Tab-separated table of C-alpha atoms and ligand atoms in Angstrom:
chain	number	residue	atom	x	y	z
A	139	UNK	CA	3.908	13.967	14.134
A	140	UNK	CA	2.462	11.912	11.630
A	141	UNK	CA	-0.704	13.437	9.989
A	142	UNK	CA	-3.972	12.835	11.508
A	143	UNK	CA	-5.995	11.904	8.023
A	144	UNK	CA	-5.893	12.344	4.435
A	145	UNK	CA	-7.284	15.972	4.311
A	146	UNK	CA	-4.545	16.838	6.906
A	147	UNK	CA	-1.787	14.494	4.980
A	148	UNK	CA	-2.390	16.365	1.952
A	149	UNK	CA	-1.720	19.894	3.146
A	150	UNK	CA	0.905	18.606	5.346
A	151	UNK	CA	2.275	17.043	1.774
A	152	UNK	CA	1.856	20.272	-0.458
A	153	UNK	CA	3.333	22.771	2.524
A	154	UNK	CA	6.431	20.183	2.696
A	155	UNK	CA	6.768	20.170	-0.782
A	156	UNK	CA	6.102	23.403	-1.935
A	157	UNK	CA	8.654	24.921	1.501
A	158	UNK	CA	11.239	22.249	-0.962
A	159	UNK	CA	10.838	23.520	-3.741
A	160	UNK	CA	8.736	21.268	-5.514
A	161	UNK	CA	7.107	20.876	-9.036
A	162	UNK	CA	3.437	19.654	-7.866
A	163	UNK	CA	0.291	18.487	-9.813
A	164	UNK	CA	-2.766	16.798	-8.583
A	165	UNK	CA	-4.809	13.975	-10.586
A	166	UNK	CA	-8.569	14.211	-9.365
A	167	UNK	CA	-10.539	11.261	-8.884
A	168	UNK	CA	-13.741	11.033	-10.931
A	169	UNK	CA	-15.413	10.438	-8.083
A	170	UNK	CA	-15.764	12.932	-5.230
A	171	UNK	CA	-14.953	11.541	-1.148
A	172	UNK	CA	-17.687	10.529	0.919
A	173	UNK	CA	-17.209	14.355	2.749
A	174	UNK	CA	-18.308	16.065	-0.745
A	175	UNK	CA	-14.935	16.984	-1.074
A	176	UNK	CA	-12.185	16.636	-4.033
A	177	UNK	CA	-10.078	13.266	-3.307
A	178	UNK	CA	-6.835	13.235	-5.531
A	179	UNK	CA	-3.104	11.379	-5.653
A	180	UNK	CA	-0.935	14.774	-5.511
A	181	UNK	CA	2.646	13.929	-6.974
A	182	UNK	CA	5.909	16.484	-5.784
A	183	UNK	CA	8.903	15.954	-8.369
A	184	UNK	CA	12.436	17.963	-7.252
A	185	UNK	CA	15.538	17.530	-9.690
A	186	UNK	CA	15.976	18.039	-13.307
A	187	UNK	CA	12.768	16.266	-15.822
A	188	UNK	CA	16.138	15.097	-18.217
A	189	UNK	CA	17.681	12.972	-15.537
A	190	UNK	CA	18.972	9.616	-15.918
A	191	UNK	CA	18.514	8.396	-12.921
A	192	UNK	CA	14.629	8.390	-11.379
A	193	UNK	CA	13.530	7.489	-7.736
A	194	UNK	CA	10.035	7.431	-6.901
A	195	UNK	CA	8.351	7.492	-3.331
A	196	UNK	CA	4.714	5.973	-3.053
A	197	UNK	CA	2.371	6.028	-0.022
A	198	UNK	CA	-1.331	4.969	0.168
A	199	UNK	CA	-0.983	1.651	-2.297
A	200	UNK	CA	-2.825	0.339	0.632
A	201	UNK	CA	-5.171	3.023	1.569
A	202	UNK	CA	-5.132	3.647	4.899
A	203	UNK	CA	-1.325	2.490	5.380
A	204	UNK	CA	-0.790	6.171	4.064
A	205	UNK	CA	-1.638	7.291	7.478
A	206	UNK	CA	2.431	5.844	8.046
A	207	UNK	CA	3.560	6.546	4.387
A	208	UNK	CA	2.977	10.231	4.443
A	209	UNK	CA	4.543	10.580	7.375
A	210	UNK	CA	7.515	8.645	6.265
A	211	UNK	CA	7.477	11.417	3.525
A	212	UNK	CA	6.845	14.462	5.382
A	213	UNK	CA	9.774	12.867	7.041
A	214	UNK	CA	12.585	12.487	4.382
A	215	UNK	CA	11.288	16.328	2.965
A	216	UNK	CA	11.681	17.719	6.454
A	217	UNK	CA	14.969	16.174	6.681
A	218	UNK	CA	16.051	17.898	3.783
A	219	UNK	CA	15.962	14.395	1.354
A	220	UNK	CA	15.634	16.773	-2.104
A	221	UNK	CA	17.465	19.583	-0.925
A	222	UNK	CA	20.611	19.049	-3.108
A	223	UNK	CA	19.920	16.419	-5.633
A	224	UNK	CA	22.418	15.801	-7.811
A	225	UNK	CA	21.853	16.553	-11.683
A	226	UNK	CA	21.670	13.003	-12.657
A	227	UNK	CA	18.811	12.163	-10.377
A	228	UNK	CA	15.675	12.951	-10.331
A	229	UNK	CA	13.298	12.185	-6.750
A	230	UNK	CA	8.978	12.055	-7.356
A	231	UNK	CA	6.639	11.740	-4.430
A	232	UNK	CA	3.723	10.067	-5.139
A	233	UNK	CA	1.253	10.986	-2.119
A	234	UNK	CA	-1.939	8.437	-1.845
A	235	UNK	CA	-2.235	6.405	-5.010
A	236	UNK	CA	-5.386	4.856	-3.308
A	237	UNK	CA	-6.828	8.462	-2.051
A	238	UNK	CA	-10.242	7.025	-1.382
A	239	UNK	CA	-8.597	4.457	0.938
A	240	UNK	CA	-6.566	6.826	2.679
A	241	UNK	CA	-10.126	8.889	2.934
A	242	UNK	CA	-11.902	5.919	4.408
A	243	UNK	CA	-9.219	4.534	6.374
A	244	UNK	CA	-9.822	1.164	3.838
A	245	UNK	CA	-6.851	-1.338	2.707
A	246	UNK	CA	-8.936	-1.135	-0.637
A	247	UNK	CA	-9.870	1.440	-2.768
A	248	UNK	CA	-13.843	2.897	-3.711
A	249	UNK	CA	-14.654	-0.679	-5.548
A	250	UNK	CA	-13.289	-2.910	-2.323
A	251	UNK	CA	-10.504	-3.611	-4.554
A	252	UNK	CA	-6.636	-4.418	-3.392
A	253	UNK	CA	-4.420	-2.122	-4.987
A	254	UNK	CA	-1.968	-4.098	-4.807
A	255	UNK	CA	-3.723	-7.475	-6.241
A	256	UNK	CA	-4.793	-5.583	-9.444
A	257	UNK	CA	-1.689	-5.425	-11.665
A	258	UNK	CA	-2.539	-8.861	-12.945
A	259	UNK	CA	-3.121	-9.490	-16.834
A	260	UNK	CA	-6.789	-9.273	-16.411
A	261	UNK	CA	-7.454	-10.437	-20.269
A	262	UNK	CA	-6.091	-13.777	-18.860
A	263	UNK	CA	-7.605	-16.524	-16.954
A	264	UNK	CA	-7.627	-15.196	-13.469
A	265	UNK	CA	-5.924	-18.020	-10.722
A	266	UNK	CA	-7.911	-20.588	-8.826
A	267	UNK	CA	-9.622	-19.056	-5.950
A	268	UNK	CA	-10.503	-22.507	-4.475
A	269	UNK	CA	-8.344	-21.736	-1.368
A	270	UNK	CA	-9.571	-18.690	-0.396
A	271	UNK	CA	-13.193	-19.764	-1.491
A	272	UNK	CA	-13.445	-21.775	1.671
A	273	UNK	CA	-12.473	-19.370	3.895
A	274	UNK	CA	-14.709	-16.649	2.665
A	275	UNK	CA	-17.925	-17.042	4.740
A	276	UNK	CA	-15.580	-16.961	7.594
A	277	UNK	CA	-14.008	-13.439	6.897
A	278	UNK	CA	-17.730	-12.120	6.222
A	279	UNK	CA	-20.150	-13.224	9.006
A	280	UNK	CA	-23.867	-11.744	8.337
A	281	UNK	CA	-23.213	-9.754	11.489
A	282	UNK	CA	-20.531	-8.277	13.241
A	283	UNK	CA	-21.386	-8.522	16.885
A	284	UNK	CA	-24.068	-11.779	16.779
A	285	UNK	CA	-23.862	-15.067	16.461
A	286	UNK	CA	-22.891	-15.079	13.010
A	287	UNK	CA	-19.488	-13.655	13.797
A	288	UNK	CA	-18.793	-15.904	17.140
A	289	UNK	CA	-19.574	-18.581	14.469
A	290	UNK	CA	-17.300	-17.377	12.258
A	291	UNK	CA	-14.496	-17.132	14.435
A	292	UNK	CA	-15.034	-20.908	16.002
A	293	UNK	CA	-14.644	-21.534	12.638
A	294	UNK	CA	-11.253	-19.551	11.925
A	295	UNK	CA	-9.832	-21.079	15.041
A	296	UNK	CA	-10.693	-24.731	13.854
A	297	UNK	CA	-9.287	-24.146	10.674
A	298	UNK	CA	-6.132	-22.381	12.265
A	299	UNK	CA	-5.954	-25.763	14.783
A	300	UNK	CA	-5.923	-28.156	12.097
A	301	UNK	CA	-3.920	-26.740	9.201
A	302	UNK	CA	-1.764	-23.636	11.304
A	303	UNK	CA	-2.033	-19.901	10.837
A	304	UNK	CA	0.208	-19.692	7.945
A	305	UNK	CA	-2.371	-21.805	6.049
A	306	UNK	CA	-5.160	-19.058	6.790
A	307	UNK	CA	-2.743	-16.071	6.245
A	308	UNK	CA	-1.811	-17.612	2.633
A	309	UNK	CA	-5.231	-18.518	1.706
A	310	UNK	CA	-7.018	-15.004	2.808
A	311	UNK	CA	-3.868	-12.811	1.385
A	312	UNK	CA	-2.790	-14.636	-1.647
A	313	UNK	CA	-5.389	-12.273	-3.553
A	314	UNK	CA	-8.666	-13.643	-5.465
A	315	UNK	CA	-10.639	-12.479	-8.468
A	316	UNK	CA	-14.396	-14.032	-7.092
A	317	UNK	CA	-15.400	-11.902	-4.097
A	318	UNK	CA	-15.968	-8.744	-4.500
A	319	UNK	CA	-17.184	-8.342	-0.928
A	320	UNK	CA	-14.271	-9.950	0.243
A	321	UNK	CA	-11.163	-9.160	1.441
A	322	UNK	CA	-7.688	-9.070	-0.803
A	323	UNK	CA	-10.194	-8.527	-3.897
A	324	UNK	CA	-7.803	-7.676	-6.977
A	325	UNK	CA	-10.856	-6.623	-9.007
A	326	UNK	CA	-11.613	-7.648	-12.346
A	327	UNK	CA	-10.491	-4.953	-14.333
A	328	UNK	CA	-7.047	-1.983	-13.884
A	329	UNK	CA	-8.644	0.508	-11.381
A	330	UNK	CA	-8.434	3.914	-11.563
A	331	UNK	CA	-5.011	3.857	-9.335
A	332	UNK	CA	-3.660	1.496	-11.558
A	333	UNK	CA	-3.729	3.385	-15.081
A	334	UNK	CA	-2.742	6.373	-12.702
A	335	UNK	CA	0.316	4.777	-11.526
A	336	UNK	CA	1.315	3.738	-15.430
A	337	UNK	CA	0.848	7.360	-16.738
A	338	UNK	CA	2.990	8.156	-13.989
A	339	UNK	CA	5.410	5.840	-14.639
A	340	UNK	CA	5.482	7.126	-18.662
A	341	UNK	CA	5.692	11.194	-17.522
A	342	UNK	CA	8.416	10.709	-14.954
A	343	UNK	CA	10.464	7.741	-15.765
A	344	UNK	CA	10.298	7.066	-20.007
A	345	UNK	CA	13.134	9.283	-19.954
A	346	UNK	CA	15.008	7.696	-17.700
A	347	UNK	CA	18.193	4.785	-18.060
A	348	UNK	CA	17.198	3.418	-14.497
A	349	UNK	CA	14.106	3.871	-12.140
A	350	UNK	CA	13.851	2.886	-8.673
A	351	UNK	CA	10.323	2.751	-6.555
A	352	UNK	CA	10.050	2.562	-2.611
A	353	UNK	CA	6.571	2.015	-2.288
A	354	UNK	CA	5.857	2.565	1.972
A	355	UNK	CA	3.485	-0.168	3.520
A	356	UNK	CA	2.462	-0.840	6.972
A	357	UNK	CA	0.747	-3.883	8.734
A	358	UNK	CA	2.814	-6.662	8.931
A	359	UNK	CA	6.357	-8.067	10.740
A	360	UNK	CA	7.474	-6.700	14.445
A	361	UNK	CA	6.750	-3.261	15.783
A	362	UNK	CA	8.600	-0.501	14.445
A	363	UNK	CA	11.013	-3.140	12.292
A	364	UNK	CA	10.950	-2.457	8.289
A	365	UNK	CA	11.087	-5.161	5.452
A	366	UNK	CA	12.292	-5.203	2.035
A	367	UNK	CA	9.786	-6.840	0.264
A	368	UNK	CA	10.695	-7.408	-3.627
A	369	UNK	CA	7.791	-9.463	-6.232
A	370	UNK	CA	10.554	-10.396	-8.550
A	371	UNK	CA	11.120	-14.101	-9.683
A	372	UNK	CA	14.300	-15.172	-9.167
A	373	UNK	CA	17.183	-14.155	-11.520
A	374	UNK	CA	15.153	-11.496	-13.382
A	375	UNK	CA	17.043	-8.252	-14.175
A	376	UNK	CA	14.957	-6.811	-11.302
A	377	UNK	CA	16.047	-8.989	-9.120
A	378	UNK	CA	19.605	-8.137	-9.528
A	379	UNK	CA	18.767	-4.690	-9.788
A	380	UNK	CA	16.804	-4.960	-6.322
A	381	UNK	CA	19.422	-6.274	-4.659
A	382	UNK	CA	22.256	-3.576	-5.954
A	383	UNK	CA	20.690	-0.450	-5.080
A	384	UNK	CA	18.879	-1.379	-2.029
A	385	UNK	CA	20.788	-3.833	-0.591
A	386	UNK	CA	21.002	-8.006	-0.281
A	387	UNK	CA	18.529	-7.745	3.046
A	388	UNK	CA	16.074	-7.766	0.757
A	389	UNK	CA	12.898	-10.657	1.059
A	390	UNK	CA	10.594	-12.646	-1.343
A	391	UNK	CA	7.564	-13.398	-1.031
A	392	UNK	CA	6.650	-16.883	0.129
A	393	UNK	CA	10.396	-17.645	0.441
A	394	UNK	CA	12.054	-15.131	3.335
A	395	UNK	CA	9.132	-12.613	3.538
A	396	UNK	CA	6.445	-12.367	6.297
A	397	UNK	CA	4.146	-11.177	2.858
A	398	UNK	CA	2.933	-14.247	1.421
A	399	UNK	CA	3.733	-14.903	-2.239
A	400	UNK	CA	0.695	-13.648	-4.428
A	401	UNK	CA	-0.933	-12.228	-7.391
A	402	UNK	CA	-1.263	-8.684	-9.061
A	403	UNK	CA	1.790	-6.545	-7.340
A	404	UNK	CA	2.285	-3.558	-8.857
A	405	UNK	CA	5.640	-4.240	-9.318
A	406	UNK	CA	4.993	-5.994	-12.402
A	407	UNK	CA	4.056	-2.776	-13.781
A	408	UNK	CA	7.451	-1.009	-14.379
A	409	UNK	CA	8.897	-3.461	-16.749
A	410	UNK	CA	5.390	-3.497	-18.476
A	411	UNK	CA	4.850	0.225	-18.782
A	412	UNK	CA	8.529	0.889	-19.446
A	413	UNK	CA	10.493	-1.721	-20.805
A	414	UNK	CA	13.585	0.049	-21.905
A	415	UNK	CA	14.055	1.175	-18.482
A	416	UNK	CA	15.669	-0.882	-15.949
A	417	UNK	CA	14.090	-0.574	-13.053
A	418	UNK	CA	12.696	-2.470	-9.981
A	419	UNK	CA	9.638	-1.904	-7.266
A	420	UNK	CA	10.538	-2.744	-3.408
A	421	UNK	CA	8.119	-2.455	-0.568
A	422	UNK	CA	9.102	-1.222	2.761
A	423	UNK	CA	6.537	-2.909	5.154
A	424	UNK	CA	6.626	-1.081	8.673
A	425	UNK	CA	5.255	-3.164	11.327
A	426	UNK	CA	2.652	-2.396	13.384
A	427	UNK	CA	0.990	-4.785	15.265
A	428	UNK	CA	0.173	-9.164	15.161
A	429	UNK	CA	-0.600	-10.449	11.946
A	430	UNK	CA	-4.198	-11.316	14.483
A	431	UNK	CA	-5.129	-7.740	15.045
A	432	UNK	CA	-4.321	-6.512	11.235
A	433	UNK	CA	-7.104	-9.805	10.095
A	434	UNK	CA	-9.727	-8.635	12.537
A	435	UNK	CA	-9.615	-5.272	11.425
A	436	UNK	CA	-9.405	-6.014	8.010
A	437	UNK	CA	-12.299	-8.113	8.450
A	438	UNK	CA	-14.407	-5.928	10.528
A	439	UNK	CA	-13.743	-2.743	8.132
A	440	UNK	CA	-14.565	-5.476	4.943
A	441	UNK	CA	-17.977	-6.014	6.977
A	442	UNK	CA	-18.689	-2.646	7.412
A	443	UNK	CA	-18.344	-1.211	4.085
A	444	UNK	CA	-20.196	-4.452	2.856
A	445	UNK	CA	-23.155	-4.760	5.313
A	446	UNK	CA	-22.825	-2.530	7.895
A	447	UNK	CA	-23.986	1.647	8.526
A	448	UNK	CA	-21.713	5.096	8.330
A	449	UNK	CA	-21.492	7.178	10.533
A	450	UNK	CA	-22.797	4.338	13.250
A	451	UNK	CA	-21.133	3.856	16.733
A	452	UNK	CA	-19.696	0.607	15.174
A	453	UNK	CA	-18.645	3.021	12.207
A	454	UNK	CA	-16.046	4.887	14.486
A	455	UNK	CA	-14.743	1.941	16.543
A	456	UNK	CA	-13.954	-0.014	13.618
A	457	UNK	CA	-12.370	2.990	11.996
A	458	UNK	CA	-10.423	3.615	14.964
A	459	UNK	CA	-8.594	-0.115	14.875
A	460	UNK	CA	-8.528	0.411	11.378
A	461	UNK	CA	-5.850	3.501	12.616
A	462	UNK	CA	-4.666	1.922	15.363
A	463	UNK	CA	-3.563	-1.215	13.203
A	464	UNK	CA	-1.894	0.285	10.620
A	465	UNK	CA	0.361	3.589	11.938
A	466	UNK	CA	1.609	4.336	15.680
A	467	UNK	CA	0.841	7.542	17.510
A	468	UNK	CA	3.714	7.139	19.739
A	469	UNK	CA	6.822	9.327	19.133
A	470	UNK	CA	9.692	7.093	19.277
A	471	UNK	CA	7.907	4.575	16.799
A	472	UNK	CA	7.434	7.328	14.305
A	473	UNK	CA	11.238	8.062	14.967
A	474	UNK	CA	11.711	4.707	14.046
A	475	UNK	CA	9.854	4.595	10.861
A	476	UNK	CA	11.555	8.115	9.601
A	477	UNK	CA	15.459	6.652	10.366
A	478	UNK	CA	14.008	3.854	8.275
A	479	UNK	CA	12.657	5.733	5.233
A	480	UNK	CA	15.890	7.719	5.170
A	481	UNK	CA	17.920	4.630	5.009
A	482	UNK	CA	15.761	2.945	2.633
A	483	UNK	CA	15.565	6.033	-0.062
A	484	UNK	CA	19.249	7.353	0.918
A	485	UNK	CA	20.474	4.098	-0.330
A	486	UNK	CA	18.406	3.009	-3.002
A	487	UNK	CA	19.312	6.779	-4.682
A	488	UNK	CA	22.890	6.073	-3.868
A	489	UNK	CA	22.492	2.714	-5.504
A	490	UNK	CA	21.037	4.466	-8.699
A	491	UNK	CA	24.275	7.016	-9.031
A	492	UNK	CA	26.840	4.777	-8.544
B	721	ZN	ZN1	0.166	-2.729	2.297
């Protein structure tokens, strides 16, 4: 089964690895969880450090979507994914890049800040925020079970009336650069994570002719279903590359994708960090449940950690359709998912060797 939390996804992770035969190392956060404990991104390389060919396997980009990630890696190892690597390739498991959103059960990470929204060039101008601007007091009511929220949902449902639901779902998850009690925040500076993720790139990959990253998401599309989600402009070398090792089924966002097209993805990193490499980022989004359910909890947990108490009543029932929103419980979903990340990463290294 897929583990329960982050304390029991990381000793899941090391026991998996280590039973593999695994090279491991752990990168503390400077700050400690909210339990007094030691939160960390742990990182499980298997195959030879000179190898020309590099796959990497992220979960917890998205906090609490490593509740499904880890799982999808516990997964591959207990299928026996890195048990004969070839000598050309080398496989690196990157367990909760966003620890203190796994922790927390949060999208975002200890500053309310979207992973995935902060690999933007933040010594440029930062993009217009007008859209989302005017849906802000919306997301954030002054309460979450008063009239401020009803309020704040007549509103939603007006707006949704008028201008649709794809209008809302672009403005909220586009990213923006203002709020920093909002949702889909990309921060105004590289977070922790981030300059994390590029030293990681440098130790594993600088070596390396070609690097490939599955980075496992959950949230959107239909139940149990997985999508290919690539940030590449069209006709870039990583868009070529995309589709060769992982297959032409592969979406873009704002085009084919359920994601919406947006700032800051973090797979503008890899050609950043490591230009000599070629190399390209996909995300494997696992759905979960209505694009509906995934916006009230984000905006209830965005409340909470903004306005509302820990360890309250309110704490644990938002928490809980935090969990319930991003992973299943049930057996044959987290079949599902597994099959999935063993197509995904079986082909994508396939794609690499050939
Ligand atoms: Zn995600």
């Amino acid at each position: 089964m897929f583990p329960a939390d982050y304390r029991a996804s990381r000793n899941a992770f090391f026991d998996a690895c280590r039973q593999a035969g695994g090279k491991m190392e752990s990168h503390e956060h400077p700050l400690r969880g909210a339990d007094g404990d030691v939160v960390a991104t742990d990182v499980a390389s298997f195959g030879a450090a000179s190898a020309s060919q590099v796959l990497m396997i992220v979960c917890g980009t998205h906090g609490v979507e490593g509740l499904c990630g880890s799982g999808m890696q516990l997964g591959l190892l207990q299928r026996g994914f890195c048990n004969r690597i070839p000598q050309q390739a080398r496989i690196v498991f990157v367990h909760a890049l966003n620890p203190h959103g796994f922790l927390e059960l949060r999208r975002t990470n200890e500053d309310n800040v979207d992973l995935n929204r902060n690999f933007i060039d933040h010594s440029c101008a930062y993009p217009d925020d007008a859209a989302y601007a005017e849906v802000h007091p919306m997301l954030v009511p002054a309460d979450w079970d008063g009239s401020a929220r009803r309020e704040a949902d007549a509103r939603i449902e007006e707006f949704v009336r008028i201008r649709g639901a794809s209008a809302l779902q672009a403005a909220i998850s586009r990213g923006q650069y203002t709020f920093s009690d909002g949702l889909f925040y990309g921060g105004r500076a590289p977070s922790w994570s981030n300059g994390l993720w590029r030293r990681l790139l440098q130790k594993y990959a600088a070596q390396a002719q070609s690097l490939a990253v599955v980075d496992f998401h959950s949230g959107l599309g239909r139940r149990g279903a997985c999508e290919l989600i690539s940030g590449a402009t069209a006709n870039s070398q990583e868009h070529r590359l995309a589709n060769t090792w992982f297959g032409d089924g592969i979406v873009f966002p704002g085009l084919t994708s359920t994601a919406p097209a947006a700032a800051g993805y973090m797979g503008s990193s890899l050609v950043e960090t490591l230009p000599e490499v070629a190399s390209a980022l996909v995300v494997a989004e696992i759905g979960t449940v209505s694009f509906d359910q995934i916006l009230l909890a984000l905006r209830a947990d965005n409340w909470l950690h903004a306005r509302g108490q820990r360890s309250s009543k309110q704490w644990r029932k938002i928490k809980a359709l935090m969990e319930e929103s991003f992973v299943g419980r049930d057996r044959p979903w987290q079949d599902e998912v597994v099959e999935h990340a063993a197509r995904v990463c079986g082909r994508a290294l396939a794609g690499l060797l050939t």
